[in-house]
mmCIF file of C-alpha atoms in Angstrom:
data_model
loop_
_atom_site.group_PDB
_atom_site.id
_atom_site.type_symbol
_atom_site.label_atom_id
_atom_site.label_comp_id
_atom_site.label_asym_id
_atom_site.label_seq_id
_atom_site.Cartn_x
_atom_site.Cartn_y
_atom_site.Cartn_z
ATOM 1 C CA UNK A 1 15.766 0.049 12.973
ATOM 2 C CA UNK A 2 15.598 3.147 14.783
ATOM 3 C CA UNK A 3 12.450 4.581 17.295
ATOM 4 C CA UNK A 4 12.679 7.994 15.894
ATOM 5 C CA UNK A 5 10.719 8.944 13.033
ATOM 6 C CA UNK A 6 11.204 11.896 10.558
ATOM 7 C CA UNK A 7 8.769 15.031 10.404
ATOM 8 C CA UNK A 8 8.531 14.967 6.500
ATOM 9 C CA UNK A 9 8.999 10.846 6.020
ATOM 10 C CA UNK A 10 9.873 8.853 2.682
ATOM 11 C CA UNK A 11 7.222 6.804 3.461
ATOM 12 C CA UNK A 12 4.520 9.404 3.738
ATOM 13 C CA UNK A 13 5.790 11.561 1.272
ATOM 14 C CA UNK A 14 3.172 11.145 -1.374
ATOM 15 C CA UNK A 15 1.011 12.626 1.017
ATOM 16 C CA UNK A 16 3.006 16.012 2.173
ATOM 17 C CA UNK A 17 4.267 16.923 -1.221
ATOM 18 C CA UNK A 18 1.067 17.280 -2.879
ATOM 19 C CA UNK A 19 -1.087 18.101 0.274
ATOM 20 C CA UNK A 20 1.593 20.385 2.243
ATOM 21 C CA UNK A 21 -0.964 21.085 4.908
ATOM 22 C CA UNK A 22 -1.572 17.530 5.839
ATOM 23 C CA UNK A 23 1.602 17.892 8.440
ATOM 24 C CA UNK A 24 0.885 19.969 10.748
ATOM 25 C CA UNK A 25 -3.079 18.979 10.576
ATOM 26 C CA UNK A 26 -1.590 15.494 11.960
ATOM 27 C CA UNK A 27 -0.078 16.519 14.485
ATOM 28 C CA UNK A 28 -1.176 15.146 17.621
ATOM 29 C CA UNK A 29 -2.662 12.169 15.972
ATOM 30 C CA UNK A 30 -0.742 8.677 17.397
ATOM 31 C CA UNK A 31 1.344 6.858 15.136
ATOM 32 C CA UNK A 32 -0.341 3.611 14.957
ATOM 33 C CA UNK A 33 0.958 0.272 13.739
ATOM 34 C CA UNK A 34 -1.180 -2.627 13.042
ATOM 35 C CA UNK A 35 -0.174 -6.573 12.123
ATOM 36 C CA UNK A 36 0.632 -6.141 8.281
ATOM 37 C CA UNK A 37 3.052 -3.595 9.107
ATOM 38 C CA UNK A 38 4.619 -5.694 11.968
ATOM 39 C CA UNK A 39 4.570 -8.187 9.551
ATOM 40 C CA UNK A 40 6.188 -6.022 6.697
ATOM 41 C CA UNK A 41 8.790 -5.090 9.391
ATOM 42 C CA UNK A 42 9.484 -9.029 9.730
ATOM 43 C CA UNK A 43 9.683 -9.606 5.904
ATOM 44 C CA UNK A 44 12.359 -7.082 5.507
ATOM 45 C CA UNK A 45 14.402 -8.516 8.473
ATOM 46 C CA UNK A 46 14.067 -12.081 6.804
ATOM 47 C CA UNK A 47 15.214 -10.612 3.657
ATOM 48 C CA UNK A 48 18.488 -8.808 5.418
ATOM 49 C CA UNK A 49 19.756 -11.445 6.990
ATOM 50 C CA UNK A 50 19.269 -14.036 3.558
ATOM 51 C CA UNK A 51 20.840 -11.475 1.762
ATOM 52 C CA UNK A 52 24.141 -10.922 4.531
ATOM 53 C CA UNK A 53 24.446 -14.729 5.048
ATOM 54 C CA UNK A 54 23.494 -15.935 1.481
ATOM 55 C CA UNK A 55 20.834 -18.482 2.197
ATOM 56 C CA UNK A 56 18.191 -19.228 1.069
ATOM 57 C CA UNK A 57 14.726 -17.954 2.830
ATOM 58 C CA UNK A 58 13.298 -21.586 3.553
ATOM 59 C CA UNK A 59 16.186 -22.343 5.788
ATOM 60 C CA UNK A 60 14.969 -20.131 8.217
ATOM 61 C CA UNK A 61 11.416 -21.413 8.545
ATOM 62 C CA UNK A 62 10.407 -21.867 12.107
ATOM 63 C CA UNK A 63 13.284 -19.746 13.364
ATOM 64 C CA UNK A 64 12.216 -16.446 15.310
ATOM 65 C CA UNK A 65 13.798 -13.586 13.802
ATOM 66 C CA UNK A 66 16.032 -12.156 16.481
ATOM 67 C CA UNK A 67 14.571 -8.086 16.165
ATOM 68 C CA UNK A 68 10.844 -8.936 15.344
ATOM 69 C CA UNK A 69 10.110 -12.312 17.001
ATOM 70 C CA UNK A 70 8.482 -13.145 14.377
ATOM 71 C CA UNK A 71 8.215 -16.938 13.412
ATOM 72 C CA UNK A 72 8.887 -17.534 10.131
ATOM 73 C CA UNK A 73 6.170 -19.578 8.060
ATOM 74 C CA UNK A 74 6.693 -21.228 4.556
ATOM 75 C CA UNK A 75 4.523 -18.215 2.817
ATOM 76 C CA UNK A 76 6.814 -15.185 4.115
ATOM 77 C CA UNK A 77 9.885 -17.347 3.191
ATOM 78 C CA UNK A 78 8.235 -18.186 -0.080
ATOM 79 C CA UNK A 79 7.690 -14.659 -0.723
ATOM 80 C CA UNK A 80 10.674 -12.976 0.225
ATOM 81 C CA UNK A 81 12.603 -14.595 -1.796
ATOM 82 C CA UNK A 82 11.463 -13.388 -4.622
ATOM 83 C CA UNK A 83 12.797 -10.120 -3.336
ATOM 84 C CA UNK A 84 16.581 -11.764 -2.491
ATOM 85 C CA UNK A 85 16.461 -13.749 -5.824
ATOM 86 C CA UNK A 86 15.547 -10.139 -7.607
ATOM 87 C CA UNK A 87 18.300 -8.180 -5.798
ATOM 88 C CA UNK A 88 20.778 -10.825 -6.539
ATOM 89 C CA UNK A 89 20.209 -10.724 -10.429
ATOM 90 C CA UNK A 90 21.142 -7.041 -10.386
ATOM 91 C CA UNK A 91 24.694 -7.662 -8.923
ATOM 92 C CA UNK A 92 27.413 -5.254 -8.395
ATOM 93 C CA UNK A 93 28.532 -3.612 -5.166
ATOM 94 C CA UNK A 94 25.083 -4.046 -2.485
ATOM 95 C CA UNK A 95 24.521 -2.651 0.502
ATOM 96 C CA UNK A 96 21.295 -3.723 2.889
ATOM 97 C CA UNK A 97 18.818 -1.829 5.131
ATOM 98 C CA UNK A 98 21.032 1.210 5.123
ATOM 99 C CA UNK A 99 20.533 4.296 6.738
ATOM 100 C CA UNK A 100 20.389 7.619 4.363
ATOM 101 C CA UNK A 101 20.147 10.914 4.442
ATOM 102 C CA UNK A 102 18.299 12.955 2.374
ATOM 103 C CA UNK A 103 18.256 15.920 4.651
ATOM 104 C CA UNK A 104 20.168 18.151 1.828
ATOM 105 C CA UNK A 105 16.765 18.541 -0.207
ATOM 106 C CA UNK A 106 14.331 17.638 2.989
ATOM 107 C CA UNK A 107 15.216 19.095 6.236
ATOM 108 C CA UNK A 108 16.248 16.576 8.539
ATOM 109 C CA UNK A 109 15.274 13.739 5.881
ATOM 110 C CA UNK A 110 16.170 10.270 6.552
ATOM 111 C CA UNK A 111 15.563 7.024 6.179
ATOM 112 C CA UNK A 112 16.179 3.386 5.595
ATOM 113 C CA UNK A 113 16.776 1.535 1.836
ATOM 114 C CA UNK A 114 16.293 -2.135 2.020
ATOM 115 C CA UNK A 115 18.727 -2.609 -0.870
ATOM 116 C CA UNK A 116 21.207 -0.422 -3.209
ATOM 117 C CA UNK A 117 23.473 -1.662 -6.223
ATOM 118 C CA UNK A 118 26.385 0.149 -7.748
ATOM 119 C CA UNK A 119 26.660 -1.467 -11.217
ATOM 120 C CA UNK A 120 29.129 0.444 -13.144
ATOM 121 C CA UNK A 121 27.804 3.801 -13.167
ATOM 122 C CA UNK A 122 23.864 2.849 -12.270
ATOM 123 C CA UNK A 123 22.889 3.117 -8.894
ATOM 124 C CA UNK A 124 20.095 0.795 -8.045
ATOM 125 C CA UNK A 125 17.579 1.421 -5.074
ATOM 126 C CA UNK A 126 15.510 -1.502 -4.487
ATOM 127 C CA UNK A 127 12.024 -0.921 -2.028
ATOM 128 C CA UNK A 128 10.851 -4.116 -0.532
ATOM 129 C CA UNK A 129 6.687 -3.403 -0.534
ATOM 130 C CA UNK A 130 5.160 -7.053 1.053
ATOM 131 C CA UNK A 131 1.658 -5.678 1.615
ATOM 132 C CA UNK A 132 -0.823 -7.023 -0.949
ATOM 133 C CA UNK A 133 -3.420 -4.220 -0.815
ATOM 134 C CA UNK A 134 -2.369 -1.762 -3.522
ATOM 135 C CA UNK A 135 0.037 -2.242 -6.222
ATOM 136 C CA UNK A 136 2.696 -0.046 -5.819
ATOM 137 C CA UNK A 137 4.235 1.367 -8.964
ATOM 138 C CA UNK A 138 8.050 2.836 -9.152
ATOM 139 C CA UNK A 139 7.263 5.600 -11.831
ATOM 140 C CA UNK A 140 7.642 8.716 -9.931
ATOM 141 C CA UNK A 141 7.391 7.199 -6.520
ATOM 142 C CA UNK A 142 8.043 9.712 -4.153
ATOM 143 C CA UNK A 143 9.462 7.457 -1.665
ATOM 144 C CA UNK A 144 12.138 6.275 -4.034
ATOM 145 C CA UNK A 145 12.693 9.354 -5.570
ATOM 146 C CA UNK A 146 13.746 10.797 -1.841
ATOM 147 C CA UNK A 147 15.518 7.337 -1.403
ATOM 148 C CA UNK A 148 17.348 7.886 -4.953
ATOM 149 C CA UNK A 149 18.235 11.516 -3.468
ATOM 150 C CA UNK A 150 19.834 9.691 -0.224
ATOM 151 C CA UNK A 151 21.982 7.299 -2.346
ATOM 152 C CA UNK A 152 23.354 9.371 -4.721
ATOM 153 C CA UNK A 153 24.493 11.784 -1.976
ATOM 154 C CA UNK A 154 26.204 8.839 -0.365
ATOM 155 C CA UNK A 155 27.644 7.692 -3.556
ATOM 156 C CA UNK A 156 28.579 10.529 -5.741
ATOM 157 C CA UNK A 157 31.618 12.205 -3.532
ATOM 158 C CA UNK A 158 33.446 8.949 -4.763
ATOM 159 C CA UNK A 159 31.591 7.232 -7.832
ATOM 160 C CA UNK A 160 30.239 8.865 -11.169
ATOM 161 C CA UNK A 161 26.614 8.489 -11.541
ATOM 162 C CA UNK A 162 25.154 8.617 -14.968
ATOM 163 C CA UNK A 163 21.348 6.734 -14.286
ATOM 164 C CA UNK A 164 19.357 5.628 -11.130
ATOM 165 C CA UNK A 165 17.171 2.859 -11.548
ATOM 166 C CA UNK A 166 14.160 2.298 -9.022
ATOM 167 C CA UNK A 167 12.905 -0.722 -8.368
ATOM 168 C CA UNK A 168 10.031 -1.937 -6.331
ATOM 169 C CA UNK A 169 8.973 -5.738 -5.651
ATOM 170 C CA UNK A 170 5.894 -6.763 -4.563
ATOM 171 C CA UNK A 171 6.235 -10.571 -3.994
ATOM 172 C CA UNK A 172 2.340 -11.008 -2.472
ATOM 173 C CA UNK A 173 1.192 -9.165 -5.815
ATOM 174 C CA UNK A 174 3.583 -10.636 -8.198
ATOM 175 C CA UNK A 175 4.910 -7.070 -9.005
ATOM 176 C CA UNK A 176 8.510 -5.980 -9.610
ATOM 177 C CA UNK A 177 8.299 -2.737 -11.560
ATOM 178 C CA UNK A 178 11.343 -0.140 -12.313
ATOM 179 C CA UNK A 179 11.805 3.193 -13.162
ATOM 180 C CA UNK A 180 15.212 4.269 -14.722
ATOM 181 C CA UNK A 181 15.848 7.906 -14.878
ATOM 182 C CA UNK A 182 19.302 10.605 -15.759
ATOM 183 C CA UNK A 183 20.960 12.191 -12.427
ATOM 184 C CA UNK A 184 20.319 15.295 -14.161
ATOM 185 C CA UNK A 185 16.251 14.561 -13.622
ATOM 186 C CA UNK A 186 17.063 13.209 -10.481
ATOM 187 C CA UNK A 187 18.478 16.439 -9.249
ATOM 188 C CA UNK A 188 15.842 18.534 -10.817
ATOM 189 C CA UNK A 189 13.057 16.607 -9.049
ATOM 190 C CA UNK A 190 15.213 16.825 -6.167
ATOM 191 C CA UNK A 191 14.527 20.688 -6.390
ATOM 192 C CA UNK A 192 10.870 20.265 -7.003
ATOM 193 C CA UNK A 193 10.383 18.158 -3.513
ATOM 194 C CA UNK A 194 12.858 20.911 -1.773
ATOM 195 C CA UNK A 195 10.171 23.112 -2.604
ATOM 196 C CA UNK A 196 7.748 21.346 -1.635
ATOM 197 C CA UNK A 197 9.000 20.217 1.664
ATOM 198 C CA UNK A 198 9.406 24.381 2.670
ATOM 199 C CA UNK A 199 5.843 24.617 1.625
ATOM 200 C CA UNK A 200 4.716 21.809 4.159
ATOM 201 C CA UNK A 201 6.960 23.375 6.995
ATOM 202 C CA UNK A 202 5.701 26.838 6.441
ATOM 203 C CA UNK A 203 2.579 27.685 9.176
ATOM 204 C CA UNK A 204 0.252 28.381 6.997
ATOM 205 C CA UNK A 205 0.778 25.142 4.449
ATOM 206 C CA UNK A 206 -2.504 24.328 2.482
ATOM 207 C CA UNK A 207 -4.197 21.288 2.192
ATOM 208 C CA UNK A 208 -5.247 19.819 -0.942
ATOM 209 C CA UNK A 209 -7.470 16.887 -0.645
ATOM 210 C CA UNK A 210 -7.119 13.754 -2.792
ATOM 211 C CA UNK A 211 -8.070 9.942 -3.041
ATOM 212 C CA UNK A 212 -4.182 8.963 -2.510
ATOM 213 C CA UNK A 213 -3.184 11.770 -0.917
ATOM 214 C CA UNK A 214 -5.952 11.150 1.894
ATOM 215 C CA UNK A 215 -5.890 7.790 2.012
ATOM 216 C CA UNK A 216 -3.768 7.344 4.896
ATOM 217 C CA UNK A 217 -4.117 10.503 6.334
ATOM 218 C CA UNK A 218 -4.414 10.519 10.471
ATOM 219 C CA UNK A 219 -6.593 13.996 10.152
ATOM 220 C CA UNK A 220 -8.753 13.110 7.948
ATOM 221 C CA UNK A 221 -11.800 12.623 9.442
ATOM 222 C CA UNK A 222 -11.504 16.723 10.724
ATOM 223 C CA UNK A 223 -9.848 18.160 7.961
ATOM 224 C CA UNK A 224 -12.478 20.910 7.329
ATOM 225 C CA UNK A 225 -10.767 21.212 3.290
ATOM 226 C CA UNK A 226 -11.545 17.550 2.816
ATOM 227 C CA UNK A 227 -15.070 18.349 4.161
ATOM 228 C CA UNK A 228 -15.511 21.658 1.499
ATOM 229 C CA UNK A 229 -14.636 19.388 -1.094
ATOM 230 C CA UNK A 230 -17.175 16.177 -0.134
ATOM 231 C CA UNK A 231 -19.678 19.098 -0.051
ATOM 232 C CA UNK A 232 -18.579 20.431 -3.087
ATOM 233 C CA UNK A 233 -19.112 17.172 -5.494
ATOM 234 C CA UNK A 234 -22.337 16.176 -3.524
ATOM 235 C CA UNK A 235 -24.078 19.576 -3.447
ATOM 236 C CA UNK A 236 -22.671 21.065 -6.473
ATOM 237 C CA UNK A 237 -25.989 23.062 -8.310
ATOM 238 C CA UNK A 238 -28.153 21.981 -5.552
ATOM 239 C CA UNK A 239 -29.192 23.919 -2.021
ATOM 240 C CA UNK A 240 -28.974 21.323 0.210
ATOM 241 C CA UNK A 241 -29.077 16.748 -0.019
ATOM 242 C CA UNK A 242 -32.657 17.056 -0.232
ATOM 243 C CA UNK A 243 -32.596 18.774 -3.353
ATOM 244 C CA UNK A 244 -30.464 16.179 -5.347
ATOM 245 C CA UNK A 245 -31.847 14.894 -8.873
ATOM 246 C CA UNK A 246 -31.058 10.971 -9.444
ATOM 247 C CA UNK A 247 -28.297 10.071 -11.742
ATOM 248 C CA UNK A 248 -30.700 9.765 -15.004
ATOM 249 C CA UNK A 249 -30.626 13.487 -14.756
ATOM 250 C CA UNK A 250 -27.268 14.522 -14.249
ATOM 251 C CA UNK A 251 -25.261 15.810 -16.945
ATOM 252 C CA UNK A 252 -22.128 13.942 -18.310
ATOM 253 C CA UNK A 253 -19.731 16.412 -16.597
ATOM 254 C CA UNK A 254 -21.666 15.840 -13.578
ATOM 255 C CA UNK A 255 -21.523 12.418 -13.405
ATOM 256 C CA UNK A 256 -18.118 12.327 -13.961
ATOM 257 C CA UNK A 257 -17.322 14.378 -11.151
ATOM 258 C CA UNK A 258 -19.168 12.515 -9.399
ATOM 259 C CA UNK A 259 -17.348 9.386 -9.791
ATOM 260 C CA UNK A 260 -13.491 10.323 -10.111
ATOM 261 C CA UNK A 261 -14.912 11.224 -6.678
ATOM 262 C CA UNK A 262 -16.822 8.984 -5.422
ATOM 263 C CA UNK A 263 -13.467 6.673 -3.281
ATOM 264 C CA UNK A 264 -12.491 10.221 -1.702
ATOM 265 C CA UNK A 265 -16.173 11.137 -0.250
ATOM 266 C CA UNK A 266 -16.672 7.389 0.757
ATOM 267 C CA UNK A 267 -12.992 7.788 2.630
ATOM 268 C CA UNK A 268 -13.901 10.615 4.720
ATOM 269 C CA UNK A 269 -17.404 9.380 5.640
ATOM 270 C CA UNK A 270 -15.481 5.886 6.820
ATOM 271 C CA UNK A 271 -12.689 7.852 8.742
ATOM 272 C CA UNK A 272 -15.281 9.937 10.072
ATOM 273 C CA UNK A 273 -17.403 6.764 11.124
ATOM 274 C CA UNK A 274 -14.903 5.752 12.696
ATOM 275 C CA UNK A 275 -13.716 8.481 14.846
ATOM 276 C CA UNK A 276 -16.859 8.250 16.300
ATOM 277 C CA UNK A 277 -17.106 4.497 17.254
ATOM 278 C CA UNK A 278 -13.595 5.374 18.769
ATOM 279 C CA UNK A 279 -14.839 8.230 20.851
ATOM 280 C CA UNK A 280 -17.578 6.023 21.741
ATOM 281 C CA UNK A 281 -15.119 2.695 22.422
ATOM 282 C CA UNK A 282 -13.165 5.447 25.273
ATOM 283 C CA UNK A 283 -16.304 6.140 26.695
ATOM 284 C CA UNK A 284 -17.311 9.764 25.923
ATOM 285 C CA UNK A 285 -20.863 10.319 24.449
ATOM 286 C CA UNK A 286 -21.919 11.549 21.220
ATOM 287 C CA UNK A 287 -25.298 13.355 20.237
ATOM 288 C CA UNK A 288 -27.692 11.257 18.248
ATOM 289 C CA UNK A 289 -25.480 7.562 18.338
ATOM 290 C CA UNK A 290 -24.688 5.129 20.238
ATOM 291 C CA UNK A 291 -22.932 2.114 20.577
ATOM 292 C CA UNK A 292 -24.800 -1.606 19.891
ATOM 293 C CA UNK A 293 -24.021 -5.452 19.756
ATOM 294 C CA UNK A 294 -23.381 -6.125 16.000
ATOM 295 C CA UNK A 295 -24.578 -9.036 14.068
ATOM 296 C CA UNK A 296 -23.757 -12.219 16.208
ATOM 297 C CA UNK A 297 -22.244 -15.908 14.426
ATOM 298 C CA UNK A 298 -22.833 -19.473 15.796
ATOM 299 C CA UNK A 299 -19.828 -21.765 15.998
ATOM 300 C CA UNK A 300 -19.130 -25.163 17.617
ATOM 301 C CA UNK A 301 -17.857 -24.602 20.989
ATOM 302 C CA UNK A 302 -13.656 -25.878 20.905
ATOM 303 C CA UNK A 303 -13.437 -29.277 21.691
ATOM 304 C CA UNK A 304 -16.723 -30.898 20.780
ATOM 305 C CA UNK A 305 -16.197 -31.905 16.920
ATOM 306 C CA UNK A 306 -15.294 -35.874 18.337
ATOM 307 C CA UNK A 307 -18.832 -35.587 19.889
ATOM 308 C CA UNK A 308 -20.578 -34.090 17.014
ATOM 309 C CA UNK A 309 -19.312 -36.641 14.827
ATOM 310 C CA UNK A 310 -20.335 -39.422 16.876
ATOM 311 C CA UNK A 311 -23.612 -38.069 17.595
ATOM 312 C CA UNK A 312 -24.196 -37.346 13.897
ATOM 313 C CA UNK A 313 -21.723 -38.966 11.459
ATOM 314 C CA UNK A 314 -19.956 -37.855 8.739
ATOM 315 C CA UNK A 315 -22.709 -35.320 7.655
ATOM 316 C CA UNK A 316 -20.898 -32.954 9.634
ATOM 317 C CA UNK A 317 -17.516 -32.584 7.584
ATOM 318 C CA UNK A 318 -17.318 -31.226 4.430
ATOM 319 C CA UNK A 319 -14.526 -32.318 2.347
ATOM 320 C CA UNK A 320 -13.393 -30.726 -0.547
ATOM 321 C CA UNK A 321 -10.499 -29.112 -3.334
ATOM 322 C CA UNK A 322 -8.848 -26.062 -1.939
ATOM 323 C CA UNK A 323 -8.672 -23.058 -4.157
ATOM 324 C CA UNK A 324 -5.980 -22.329 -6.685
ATOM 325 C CA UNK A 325 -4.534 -19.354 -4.369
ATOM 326 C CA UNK A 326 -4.373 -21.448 -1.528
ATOM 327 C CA UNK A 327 -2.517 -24.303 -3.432
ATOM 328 C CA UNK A 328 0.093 -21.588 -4.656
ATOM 329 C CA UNK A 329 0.224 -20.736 -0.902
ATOM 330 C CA UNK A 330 0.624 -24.116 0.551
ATOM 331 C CA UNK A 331 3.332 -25.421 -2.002
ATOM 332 C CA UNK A 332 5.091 -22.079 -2.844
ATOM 333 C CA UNK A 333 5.201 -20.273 -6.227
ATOM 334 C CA UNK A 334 7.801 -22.476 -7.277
ATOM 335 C CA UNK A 335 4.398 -25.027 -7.729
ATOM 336 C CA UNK A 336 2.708 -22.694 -10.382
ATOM 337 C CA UNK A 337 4.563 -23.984 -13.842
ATOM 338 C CA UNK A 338 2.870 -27.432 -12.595
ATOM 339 C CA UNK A 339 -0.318 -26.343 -11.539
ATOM 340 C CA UNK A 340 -0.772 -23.835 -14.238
ATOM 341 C CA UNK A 341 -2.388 -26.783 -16.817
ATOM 342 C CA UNK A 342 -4.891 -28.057 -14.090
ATOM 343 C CA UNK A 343 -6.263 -23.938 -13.662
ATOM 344 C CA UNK A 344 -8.842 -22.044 -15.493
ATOM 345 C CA UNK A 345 -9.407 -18.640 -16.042
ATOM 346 C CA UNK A 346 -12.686 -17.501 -16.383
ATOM 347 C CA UNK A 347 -13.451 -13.648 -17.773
ATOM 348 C CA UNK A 348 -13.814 -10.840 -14.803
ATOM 349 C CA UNK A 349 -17.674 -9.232 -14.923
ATOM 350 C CA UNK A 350 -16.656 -5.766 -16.928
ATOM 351 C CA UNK A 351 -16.454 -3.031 -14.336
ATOM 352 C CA UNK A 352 -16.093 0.917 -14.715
ATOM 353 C CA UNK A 353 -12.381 2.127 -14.573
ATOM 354 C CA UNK A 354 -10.986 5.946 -15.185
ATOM 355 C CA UNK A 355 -9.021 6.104 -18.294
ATOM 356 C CA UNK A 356 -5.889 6.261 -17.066
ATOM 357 C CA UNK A 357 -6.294 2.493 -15.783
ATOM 358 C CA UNK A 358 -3.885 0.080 -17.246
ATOM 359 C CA UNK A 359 -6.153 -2.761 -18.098
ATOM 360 C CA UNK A 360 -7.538 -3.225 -22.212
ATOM 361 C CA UNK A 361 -10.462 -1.304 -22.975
ATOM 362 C CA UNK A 362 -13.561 -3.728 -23.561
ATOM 363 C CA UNK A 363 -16.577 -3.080 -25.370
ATOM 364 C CA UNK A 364 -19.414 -4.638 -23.639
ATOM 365 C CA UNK A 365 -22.757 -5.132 -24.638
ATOM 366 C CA UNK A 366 -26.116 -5.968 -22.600
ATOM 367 C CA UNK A 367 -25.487 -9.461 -23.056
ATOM 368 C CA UNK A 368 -22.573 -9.344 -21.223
ATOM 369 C CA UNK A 369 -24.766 -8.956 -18.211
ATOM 370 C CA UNK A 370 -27.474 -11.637 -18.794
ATOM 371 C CA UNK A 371 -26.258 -14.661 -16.525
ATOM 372 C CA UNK A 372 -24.711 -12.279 -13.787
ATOM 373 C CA UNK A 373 -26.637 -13.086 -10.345
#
């Protein structure tokens, strides 16, 4: 995997084709990494080399992957090959981790797909996602879309397209979800993101804040359109935060507002919290805060349980079942057909969704809320 990194990236494409101005505003920013990504990075090299050699994933546990380091553990083996077992099933002509260019609809686009098929006339383009924060869907995934763009290019000058499929797995999640679409739509949303990508180049690109498009956004916390539109939702109809009426006396179209933004607002005041503490952490002072020592925990110093328990007895360890989630993730999901009988469900407390949310629709009632704590 190579150091350099694209301007306009697959994997942050979400982000500059519907908020153009959000490249330049991060420039300057650091690109950070952090240990789910390093281990993401591992997965995918775990998956590569099962795939190339045709093992399976447990025969590598406790081996250190040769690129990463990383020491492979029974849960990323468990999980990853859900992701070999998935590409395999699809069949046909597969290439791994390989490098593509996209750069005929993105200006020097690039980047890496974990896996593509050539099935007849389908090209498949397979994404490898092994976070477990937010289900990734393929329908209309940018990312795959640029990565569909980047096979066909490769493939076309000798094979005859007729339908890209886009997959994504999610082992952690338990998601595998594809998208099938013409090359003729293909192409034509090809058109729409070279469009786009002129419009994030340009100097004068605008910004158009959003919950996704935000979300991972390094300028957030000083992007003065993100800040108009916070102030918008919380002072719309009033003069200033003093002046706000409680929610009982909103109006429907007000509260609604309010909540389709409520994760965007609560974003920004995190990123900008945290700016600060940063600032702070370096050393430079900031008007009106400060840093403090945060809530302390007591522990048992290392070393001293044979003590304790000879000082005190058993009293002092707690023995008990472990969870159903950690059972899955000690014995592997191969486990769950047998554990399945021995589990029960019990209903979720009803919570608000938009209605564009996947799950059923319930219809609560007060009751519903009786025995919740």
């Amino acid at each position: 995997m190579g150091l350099k990194h694209a301007k306009l990236s697959a994997s942050s494409s979400h982000r500059w084709l519907h908020c153009p101005g959000s490249v330049k505003a991060e420039e300057g920013y650091p690109n950070g990494t952090s240990a789910a990504a390093m281990e993401g990075t591992a997965a995918h090299e775990l998956a590569e080399i099962a795939l190339i050699e045709g093992l399976s994933c447990d025969k590598y546990i406790g081996e250190t992957l040769p690129e990463s380091r990383y020491v492979i553990d029974f849960e990323m083996a468990d999980n990853v090959q859900q992701y070999v077992d998935f590409v395999k099933t699809i069949g046909g002509a597969q290439e791994y981790e390989t490098r593509l260019d996209f750069s005929a609809w993105v200006p020097e686009g690039f980047g890496t797909s974990d896996a593509i098929a050539l099935v007849d006339n389908a090209l498949h383009v397979v994404d490898l996602k092994y976070g477990k924060g937010i289900k990734v869907d393929a329908f209309e995934n940018t990312q795959a879309l640029l990565y569909a763009l980047g096979a066909y290019d490769l493939y076309s000058m000798l094979h005859t397209i007729d339908t890209i499929q886009m997959h994504i797995v999610q082992p952690r999640l338990d998601n595998i979800d594809t998208w099938t679409i013409d090359t003729p739509t293909l192409l034509k949303w090809g058109e729409w993101i070279r469009q786009r990508a002129e419009l994030a180049l340009s100097s004068d690109a605008p910004r158009a804040p959003g919950l996704h498009t935000c979300q991972w956004c390094a300028a957030k916390a000083q992007c003065p359109a993100l800040k108009v539109e916070t102030e918008r939702v919380i002072l719309s109809g009033f003069d200033n935060c003093d002046d706000l009426l409680p929610p009982q006396k909103l109006t429907d179209a007000e509260l609604r507002t309010a909540l389709e933004s409520k994760k965007l607002i609560l974003s920004w005041l995190d990123a900008v919290e945290d700016l600060v503490t940063s600032r702070l952490h370096n050393g430079e002072q900031f008007a009106g805060f400060k840093l403090v020592a945060g809530r302390s925990s007591r522990s048992w110093e290392p070393g001293k349980e044979s003590e304790l328990l000879e000082l005190f007895g058993e009293v002092m360890q707690v023995k008990s079942f472990i969870s159903p989630a950690q059972a899955e993730k000690a014995l592997g999901k191969k486990s769950l057909p047998m554990l399945a009988e021995f589990i029960i469900k019990s209903e979720g407390r009803p919570t608000l969704a938009q209605e564009n949310d996947k799950r059923k629709n319930i219809q609560a009632s007060a009751n519903d809320f009786e025995n919740i704590e």
